[in-house]
PDB file of C-alpha atoms in Angstrom:
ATOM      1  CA  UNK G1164     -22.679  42.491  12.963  1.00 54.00           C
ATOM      2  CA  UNK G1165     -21.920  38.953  14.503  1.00 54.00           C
ATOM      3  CA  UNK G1166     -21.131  36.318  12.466  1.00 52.00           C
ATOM      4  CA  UNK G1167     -23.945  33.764  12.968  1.00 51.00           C
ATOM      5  CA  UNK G1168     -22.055  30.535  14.815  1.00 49.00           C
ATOM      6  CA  UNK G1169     -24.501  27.991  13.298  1.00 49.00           C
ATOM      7  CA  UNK G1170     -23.768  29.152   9.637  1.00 47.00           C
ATOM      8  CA  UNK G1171     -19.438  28.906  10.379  1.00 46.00           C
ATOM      9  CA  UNK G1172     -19.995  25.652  12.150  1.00 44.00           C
ATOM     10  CA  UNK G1173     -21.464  24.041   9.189  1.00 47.00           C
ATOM     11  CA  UNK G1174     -19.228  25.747   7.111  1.00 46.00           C
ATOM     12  CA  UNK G1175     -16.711  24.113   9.255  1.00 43.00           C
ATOM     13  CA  UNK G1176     -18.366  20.711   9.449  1.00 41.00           C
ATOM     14  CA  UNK G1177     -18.727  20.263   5.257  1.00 44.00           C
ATOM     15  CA  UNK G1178     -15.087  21.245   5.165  1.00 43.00           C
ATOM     16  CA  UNK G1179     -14.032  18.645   7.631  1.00 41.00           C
ATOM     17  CA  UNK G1180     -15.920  16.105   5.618  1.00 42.00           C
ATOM     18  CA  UNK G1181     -14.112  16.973   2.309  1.00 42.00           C
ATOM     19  CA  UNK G1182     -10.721  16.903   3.781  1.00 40.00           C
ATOM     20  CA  UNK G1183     -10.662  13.640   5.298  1.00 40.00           C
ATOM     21  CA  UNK G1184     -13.356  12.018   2.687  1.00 39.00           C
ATOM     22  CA  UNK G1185      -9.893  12.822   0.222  1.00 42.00           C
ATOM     23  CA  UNK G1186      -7.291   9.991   1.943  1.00 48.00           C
ATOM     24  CA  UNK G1187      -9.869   7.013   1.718  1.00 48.00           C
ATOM     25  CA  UNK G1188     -10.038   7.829  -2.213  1.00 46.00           C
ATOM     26  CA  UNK G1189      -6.353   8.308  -2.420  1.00 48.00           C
ATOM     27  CA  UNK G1190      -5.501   4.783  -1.082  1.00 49.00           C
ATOM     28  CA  UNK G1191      -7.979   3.173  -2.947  1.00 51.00           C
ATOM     29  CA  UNK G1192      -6.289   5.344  -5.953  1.00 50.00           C
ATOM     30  CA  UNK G1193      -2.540   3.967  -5.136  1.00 59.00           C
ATOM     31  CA  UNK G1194      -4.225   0.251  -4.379  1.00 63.00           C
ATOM     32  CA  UNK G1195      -5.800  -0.009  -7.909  1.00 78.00           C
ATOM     33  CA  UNK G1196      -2.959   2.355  -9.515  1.00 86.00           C
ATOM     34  CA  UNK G1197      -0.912   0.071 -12.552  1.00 95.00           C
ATOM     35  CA  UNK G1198       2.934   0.690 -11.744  1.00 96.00           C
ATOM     36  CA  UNK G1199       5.988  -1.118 -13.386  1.00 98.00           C
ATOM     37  CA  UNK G1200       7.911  -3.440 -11.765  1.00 98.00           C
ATOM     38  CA  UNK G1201      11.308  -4.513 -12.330  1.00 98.00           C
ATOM     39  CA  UNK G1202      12.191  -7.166  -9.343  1.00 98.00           C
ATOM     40  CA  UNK G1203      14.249 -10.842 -10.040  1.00 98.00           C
ATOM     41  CA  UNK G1204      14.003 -13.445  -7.430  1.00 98.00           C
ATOM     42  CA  UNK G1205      15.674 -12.930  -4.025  1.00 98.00           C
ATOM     43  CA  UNK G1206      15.995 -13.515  -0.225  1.00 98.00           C
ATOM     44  CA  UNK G1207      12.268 -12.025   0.977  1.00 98.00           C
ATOM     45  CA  UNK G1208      13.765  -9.397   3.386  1.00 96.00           C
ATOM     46  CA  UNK G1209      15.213  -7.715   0.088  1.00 98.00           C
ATOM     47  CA  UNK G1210      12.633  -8.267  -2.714  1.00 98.00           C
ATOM     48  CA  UNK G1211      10.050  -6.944  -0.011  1.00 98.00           C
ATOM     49  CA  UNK G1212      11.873  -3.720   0.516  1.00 98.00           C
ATOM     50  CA  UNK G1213      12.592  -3.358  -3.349  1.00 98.00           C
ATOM     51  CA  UNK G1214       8.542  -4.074  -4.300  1.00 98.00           C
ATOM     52  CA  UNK G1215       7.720  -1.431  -1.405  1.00 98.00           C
ATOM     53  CA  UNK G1216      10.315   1.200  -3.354  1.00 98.00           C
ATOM     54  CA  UNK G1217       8.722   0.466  -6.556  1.00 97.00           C
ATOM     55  CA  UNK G1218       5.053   0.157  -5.219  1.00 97.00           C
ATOM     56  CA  UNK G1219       5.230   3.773  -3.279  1.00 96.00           C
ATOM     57  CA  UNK G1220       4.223   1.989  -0.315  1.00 97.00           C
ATOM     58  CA  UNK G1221       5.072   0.602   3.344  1.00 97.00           C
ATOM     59  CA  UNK G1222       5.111  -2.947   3.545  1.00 98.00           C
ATOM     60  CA  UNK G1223       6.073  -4.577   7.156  1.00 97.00           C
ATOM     61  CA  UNK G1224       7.136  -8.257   7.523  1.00 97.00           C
ATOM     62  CA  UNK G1225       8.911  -9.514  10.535  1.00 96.00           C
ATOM     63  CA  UNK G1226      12.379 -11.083  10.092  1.00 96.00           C
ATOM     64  CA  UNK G1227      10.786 -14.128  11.370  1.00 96.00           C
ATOM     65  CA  UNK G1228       7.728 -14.105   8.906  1.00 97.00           C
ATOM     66  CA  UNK G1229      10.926 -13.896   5.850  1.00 97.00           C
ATOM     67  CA  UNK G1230      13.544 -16.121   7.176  1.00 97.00           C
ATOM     68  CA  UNK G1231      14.299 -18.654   4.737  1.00 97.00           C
ATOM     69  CA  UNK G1232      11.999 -17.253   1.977  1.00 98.00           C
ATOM     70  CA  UNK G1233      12.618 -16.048  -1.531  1.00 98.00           C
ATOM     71  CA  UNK G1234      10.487 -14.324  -3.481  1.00 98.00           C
ATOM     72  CA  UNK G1235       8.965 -14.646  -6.914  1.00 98.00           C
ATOM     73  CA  UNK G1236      10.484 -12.150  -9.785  1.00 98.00           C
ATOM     74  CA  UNK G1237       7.944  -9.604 -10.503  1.00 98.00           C
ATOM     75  CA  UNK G1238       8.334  -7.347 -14.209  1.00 98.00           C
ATOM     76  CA  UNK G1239       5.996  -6.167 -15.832  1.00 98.00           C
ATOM     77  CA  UNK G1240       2.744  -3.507 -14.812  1.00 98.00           C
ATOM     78  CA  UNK G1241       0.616  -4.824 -12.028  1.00 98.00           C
ATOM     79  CA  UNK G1242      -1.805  -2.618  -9.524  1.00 97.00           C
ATOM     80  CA  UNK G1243      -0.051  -2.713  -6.665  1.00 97.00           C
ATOM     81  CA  UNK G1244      -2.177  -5.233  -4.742  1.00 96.00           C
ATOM     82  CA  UNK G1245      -2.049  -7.644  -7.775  1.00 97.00           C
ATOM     83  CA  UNK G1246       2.043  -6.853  -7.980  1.00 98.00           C
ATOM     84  CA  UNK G1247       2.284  -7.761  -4.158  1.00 98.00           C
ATOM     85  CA  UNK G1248       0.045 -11.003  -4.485  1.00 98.00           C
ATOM     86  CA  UNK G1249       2.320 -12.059  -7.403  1.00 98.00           C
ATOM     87  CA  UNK G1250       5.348 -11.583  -5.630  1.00 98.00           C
ATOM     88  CA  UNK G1251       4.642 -13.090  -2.632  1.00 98.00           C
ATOM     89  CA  UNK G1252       2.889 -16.591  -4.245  1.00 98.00           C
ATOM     90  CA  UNK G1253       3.554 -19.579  -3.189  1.00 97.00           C
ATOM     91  CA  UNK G1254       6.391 -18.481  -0.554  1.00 97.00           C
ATOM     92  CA  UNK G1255       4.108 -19.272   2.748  1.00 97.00           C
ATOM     93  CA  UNK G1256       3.886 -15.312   3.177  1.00 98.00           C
ATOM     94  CA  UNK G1257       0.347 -14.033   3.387  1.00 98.00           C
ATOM     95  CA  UNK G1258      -1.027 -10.134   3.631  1.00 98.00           C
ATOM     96  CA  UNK G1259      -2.751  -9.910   6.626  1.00 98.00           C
ATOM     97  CA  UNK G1260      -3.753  -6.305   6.070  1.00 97.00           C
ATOM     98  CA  UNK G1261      -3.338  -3.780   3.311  1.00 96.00           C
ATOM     99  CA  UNK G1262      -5.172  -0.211   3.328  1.00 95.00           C
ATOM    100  CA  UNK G1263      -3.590   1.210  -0.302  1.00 92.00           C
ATOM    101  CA  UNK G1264      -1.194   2.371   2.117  1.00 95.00           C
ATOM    102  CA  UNK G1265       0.429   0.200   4.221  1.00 97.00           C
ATOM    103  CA  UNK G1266       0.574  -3.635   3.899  1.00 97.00           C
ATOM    104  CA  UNK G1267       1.031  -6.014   6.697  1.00 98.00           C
ATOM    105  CA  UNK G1268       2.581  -9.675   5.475  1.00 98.00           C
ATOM    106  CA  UNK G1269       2.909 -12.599   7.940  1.00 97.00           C
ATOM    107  CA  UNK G1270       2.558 -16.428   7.797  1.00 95.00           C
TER     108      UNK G1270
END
């Protein structure tokens, strides 16, 4: 008996959908997701890295975008969006792009 190709394409098609349907809720989970954060004031290049430890994430900022910058201390629990904002205020540094994942901070 043949397997009929329409029924195990469809099968095929619904499992697709499930398995890449999962990342989009899983960086909207880490986004939203309260974490602690323990970070005092420093040179940008090193509170960045720190937060990004802390956060579970990937931040990139160029050395140009962080010359000269400090950032703000950050303790406490903050999503990690809201921890990043916080940090980041007031030092010129802006998030261009951020997908739960992966933020992107320039000027």
């Amino acid at each position: 008996m043949r397997p009929n190709i329409i029924s195990i394409a469809g099968s095929c098609l619904a499992i697709a959908a499930a398995v890449y349907s999962v990342p989009a809720v899983a960086q909207v989970q880490s986004q939203d997701q309260v974490r602690p954060f323990n970070i005092p004031v420093q040179e940008a290049s090193s509170g960045i890295r720190l937060f990004a430890q802390q956060a579970g994430i990937q931040v990139i900022a160029s050395s140009e975008a962080t010359a000269g910058v400090r950032t703000r201390a950050l303790n406490g629990r903050f999503s990690v969006r809201d921890g990043l904002n916080r940090l980041i205020a007031g030092t010129g540094l802006v998030v261009l792009s951020f997908d739960g994942n992966v933020a992107m901070l320039g000027r």
